[in-house]
Short mmCIF file of C-alpha atoms in Angstrom, two decimals:
data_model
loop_
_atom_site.label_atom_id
_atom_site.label_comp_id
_atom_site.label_asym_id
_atom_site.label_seq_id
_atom_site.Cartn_x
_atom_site.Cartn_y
_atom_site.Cartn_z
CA UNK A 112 -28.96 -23.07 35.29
CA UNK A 113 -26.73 -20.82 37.06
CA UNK A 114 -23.84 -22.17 35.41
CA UNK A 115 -25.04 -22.50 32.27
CA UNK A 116 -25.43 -18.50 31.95
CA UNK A 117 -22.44 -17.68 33.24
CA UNK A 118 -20.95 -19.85 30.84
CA UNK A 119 -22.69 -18.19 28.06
CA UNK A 120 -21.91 -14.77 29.68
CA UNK A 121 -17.85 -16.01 29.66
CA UNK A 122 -18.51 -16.78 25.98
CA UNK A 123 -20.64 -14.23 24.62
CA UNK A 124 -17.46 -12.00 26.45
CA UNK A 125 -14.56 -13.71 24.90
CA UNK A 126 -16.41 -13.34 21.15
CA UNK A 127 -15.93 -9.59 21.76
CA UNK A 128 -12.69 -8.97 23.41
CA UNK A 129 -11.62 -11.43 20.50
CA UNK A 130 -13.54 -9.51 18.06
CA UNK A 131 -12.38 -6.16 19.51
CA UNK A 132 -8.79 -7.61 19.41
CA UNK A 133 -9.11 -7.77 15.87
CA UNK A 134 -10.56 -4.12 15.49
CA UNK A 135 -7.79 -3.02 17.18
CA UNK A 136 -5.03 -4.97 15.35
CA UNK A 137 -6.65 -4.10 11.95
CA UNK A 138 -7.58 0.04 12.75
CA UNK A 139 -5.75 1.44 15.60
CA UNK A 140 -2.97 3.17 15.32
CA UNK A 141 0.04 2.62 17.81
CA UNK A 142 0.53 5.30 19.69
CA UNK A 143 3.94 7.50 19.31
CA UNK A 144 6.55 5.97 20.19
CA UNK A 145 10.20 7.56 21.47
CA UNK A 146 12.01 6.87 18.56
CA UNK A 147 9.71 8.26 15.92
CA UNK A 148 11.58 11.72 15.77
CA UNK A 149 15.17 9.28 14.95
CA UNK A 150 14.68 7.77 11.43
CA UNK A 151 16.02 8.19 8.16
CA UNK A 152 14.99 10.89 5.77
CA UNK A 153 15.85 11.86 2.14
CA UNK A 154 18.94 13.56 3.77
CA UNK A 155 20.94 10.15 4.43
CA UNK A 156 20.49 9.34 0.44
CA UNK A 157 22.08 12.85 -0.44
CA UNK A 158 18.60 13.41 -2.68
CA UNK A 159 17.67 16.52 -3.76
CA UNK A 160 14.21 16.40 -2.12
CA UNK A 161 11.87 18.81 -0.32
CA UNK A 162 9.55 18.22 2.66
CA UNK A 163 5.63 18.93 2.20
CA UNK A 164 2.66 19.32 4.25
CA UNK A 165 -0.52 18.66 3.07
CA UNK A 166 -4.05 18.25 3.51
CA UNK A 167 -7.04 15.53 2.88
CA UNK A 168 -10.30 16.82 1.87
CA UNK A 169 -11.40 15.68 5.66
CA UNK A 170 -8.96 17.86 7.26
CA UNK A 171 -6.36 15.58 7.94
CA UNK A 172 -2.89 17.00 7.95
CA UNK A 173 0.05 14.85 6.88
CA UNK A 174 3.79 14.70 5.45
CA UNK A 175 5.17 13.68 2.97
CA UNK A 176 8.83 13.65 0.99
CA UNK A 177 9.25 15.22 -2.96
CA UNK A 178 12.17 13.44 -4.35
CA UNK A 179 13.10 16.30 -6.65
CA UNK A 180 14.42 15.88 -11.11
CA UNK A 181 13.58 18.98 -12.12
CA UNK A 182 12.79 18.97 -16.05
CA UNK A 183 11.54 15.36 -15.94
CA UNK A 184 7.43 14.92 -15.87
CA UNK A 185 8.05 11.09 -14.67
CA UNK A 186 6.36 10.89 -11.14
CA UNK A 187 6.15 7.80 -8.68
CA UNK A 188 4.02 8.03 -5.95
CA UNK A 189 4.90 5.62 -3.26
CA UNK A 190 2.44 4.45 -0.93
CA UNK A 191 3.71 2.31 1.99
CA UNK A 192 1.85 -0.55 3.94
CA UNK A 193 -0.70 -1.12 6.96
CA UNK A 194 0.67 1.08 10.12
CA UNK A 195 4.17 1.20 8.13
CA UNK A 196 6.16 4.72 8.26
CA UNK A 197 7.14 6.45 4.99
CA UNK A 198 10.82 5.90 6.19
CA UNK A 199 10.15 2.11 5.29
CA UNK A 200 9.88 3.00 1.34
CA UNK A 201 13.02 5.45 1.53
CA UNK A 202 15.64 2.67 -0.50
CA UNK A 203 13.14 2.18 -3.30
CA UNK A 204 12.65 5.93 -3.12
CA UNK A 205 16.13 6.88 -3.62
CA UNK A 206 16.51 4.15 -6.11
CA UNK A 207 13.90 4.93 -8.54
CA UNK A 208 15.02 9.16 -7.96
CA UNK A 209 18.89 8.24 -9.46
CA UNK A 210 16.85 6.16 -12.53
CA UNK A 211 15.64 9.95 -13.19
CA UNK A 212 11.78 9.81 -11.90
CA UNK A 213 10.39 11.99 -9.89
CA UNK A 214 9.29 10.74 -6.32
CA UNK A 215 6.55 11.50 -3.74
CA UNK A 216 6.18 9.13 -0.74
CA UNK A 217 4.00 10.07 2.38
CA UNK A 218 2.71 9.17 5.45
CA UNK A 219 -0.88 8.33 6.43
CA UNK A 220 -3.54 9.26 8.99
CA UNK A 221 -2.60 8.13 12.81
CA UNK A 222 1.37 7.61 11.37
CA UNK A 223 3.97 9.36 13.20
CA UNK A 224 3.72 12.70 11.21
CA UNK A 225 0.27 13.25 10.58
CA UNK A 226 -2.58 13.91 12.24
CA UNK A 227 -4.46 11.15 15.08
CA UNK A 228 -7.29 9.74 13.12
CA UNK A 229 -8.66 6.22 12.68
CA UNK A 230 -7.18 3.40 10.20
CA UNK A 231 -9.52 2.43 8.06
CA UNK A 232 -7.32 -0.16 5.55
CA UNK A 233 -7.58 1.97 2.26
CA UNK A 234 -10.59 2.90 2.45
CA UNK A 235 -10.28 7.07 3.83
CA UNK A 236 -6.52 6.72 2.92
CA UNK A 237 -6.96 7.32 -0.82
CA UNK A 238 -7.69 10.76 0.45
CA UNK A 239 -4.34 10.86 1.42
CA UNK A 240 -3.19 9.36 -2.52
CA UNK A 241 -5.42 12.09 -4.00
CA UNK A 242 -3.98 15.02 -2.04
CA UNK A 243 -0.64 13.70 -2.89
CA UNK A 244 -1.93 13.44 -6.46
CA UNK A 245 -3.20 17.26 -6.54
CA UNK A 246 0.39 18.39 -5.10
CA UNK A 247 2.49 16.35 -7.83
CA UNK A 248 0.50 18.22 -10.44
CA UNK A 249 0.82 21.38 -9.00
CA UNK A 250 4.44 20.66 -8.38
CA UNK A 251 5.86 18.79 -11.68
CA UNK A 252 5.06 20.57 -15.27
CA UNK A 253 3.00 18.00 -17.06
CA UNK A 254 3.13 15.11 -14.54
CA UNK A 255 3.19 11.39 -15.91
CA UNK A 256 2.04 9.70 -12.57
CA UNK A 257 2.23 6.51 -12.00
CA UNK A 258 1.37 4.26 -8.30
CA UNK A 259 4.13 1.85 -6.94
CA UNK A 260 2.17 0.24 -3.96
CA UNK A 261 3.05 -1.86 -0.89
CA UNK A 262 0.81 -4.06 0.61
CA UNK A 263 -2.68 -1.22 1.70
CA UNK A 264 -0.77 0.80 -0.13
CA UNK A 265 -1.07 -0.96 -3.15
CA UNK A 266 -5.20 -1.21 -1.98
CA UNK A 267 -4.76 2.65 -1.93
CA UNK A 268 -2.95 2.58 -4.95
CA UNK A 269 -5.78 0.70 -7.05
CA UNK A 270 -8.55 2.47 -4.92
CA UNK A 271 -7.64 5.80 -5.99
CA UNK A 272 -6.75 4.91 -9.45
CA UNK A 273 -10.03 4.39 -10.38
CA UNK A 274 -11.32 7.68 -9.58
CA UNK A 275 -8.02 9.42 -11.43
CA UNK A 276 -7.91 8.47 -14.88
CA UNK A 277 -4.71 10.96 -14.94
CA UNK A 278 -2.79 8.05 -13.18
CA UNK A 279 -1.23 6.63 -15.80
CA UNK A 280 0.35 2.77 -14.54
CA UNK A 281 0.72 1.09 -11.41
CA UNK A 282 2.96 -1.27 -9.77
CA UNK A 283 0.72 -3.49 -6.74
CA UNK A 284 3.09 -4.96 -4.61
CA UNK A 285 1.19 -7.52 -2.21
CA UNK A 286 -2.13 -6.34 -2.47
CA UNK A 287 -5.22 -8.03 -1.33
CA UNK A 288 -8.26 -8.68 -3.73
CA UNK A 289 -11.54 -8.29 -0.59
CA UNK A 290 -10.32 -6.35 2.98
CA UNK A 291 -13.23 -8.54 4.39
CA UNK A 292 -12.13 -12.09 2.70
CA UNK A 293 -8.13 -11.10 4.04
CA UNK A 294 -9.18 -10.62 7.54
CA UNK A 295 -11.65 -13.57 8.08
CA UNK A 296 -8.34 -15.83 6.16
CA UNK A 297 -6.17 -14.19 9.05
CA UNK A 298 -7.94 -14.79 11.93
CA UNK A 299 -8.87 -18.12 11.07
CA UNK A 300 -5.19 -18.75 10.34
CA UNK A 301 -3.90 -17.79 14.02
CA UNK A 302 -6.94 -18.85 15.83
CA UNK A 303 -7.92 -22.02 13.35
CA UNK A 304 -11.58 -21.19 14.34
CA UNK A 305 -14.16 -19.53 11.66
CA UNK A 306 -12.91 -16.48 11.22
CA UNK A 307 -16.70 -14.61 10.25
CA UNK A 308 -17.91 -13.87 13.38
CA UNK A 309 -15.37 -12.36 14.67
CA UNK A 310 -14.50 -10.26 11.78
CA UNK A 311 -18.16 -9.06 11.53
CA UNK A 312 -17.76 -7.47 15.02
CA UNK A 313 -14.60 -5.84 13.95
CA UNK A 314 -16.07 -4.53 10.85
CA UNK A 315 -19.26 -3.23 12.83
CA UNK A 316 -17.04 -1.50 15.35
CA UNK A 317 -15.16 -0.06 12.46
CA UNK A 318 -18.68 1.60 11.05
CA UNK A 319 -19.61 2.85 14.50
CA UNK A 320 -16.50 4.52 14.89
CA UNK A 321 -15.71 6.20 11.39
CA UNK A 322 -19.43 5.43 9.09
CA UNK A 323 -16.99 2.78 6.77
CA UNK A 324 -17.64 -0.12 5.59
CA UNK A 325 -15.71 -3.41 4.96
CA UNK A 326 -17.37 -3.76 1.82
CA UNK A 327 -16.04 -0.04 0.38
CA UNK A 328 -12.50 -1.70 0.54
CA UNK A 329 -13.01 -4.37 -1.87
CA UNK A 330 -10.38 -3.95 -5.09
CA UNK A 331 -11.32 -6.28 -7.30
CA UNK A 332 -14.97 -4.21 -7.66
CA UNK A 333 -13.08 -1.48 -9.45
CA UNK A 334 -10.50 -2.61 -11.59
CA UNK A 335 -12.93 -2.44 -14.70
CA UNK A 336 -12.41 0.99 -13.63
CA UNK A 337 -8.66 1.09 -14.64
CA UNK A 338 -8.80 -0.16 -18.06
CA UNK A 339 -6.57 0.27 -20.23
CA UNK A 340 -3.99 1.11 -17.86
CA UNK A 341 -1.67 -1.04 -17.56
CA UNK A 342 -1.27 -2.75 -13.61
CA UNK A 343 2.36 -5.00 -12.80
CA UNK A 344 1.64 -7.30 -9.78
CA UNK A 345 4.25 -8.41 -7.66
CA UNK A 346 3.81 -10.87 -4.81
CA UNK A 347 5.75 -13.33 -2.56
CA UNK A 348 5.25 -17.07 -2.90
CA UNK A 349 5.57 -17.64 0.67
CA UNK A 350 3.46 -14.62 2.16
CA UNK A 351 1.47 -15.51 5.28
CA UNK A 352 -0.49 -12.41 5.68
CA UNK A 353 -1.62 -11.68 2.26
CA UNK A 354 -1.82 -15.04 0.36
CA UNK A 355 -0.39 -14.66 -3.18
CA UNK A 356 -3.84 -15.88 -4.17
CA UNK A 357 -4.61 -12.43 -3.62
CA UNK A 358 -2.50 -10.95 -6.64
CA UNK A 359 -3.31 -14.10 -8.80
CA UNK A 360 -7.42 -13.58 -8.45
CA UNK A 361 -6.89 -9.79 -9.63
CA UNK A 362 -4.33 -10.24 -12.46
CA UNK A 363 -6.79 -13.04 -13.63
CA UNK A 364 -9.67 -10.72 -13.07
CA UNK A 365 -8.20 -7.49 -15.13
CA UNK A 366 -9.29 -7.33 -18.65
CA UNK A 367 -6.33 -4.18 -19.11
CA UNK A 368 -2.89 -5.17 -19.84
CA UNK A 369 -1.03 -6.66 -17.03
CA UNK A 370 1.92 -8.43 -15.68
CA UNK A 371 2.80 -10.42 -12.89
CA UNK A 372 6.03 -11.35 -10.90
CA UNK A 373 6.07 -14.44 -8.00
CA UNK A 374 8.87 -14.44 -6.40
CA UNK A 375 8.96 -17.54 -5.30
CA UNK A 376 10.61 -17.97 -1.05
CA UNK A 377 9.73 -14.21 -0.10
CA UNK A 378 7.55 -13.33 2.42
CA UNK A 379 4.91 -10.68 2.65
CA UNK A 380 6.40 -7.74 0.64
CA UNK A 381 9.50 -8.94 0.54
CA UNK A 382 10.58 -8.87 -3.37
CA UNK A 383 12.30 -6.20 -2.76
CA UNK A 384 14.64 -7.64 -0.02
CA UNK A 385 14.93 -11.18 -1.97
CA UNK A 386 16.85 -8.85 -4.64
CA UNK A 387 17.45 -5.47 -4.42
CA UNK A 388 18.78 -4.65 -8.11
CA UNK A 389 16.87 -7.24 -9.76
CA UNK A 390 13.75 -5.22 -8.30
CA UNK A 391 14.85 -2.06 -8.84
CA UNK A 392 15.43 -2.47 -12.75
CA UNK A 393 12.18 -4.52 -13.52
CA UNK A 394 9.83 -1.74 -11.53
CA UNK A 395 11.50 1.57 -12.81
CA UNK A 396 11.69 -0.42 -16.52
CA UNK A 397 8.18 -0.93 -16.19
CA UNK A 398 7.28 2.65 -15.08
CA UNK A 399 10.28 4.00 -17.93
CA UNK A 400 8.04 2.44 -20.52
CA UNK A 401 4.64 3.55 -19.69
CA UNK A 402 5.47 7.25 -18.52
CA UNK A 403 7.66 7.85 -21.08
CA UNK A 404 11.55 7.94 -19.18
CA UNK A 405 14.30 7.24 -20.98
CA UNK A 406 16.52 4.91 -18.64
CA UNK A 407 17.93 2.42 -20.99
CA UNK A 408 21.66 4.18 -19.74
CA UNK A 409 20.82 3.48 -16.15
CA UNK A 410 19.17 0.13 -16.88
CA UNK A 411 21.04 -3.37 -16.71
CA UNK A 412 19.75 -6.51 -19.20
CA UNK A 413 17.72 -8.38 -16.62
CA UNK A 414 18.56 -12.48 -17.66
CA UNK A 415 16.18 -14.77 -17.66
CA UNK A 416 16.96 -16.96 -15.25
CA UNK A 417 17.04 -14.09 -12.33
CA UNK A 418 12.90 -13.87 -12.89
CA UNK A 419 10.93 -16.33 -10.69
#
């Protein structure tokens, strides 16, 4: 009998250090790190940019970058991925700045930059989006925003869309449809065990720790809240952290006008990589049309055949 608690003691321990280790891979930060203070900035892409700090209606103070084309209303607002740096998004950045738009990228809570604070996968990170929001208004004469996001950042980008019926179109690169339904497919994808428990754990240590939910980061509850606007999904056909199913469920879901790209071969958020120019034109095309930017000058005829 001995045994047979102590083996149910070993187990009931492993379920939470399991569980905990997929807390902590999903909402801690990492912590600073040497080489934070030696990355890239607008400065290496000779943009005309200024440096902002702002502040979330929680008190959270973070930076971000204002790609600068003074006389032009056209704004992108770049929000990067899950623990990524705002230096990551920098080459679509500068690329979509020389097509003529405006540009905002930032960092979030617990990034190098900002203020120590919790992850919570979207879900308090749209006050970040809506800050950023509130500053390109106050900023740009008559701003024309549109979302370009990566990965969270296009759960952030959807997320805080449907409380700002100012934003006017947004490009969702990898996004996932249910926070809860993408972690239970990842842990039972490196472990091969059911992935529910485990998650459940995680999400309950998330609430304990910051009052959030799983269920408050769900996208495909709101999109009826972005009608008409129109949404451009763009995924990889071999990504093994968000499956592409992800894009597919909420471009099928969306009753606005909508778009997708598959690019067939790239990994998670890797369009961009798999084709730099190709990228470039079809995103800043698709944000030229719907904010109003003239780029037909700076644009190339994107054949057929390059489109996956």
């Amino acid at each position: 009998m001995g045994y047979a608690a102590l083996a149910a003691v070993a187990l009931v321990v492993a379920y939470i250090l399991v569980s905990y280790a997929v807390y902590r891979r999903a909402f801690v930060a990492a912590k600073p790190a040497f080489l934070d203070d030696f990355a890239f900035t607008p400065f290496e892409f000779q943009a005309d940019s200024e440096e902002a700090e702002l502040v979330t209606a929680d008190g959270v103070s973070f930076g971000a970058w204002h790609f600068r084309q003074p006389g032009s209303p056209q704004t992108v607002i770049v929000s990067g991925g899950h623990k990524g740096q705002r230096t990551n998004s920098l080459g679509i950045s500068a690329a979509l700045w020389r097509k003529g738009f405006n540009v905002i990228l930032y960092s979030y809570r617990g990034m190098p930059g900002s203020d120590r604070a919790p992850i919570t996968f979207g879900i308090k990170e749209v006050l970040e989006l809506q800050a950023v929001i509130a500053f390109a208004r106050k900023r740009i004469a008559n701003a024309r925003i549109g979302l370009l996001g990566y990965s969270m950042g296009a759960v952030v980008s959807l997320l805080g869309a449907a409380g700002e019926p100012g934003v006017q179109a947004l490009v969702l690169d990898s996004p996932f449809s249910d926070l809860r339904k993408l972690l239970i497919e990842n842990v039972r994808n490196a472990s091969k065990v059911p992935g529910s428990p485990f998650v459940w754990v995680a999400g309950l240590m998330l609430w304990l720790r910051t009052r959030c939910s799983l269920s408050a980061c769900s996208p495909i509850e709101v999109l009826s809240s972005l009608e008409p606007r129109p949404l451009f999904f763009i995924h990889g056909g071999a990504d093994a952290i968000t499956n592409v199913n992800h894009s597919r469920r909420l471009y099928d879901a969306y009753r606005g006008p909508r778009e997708i790209w598959i690019v067939q071969g790239a990994p998670h958020t890797g369009a961009y990589f798999a084709d730099r120019p190709l990228y470039v034109e079809r995103v800043a095309g698709f944000f030229a049309r719907h904010l109003g930017l003239d780029v037909s000058s700076h644009l190339r005829l994107v054949e057929e055949e390059e489109v996956s």
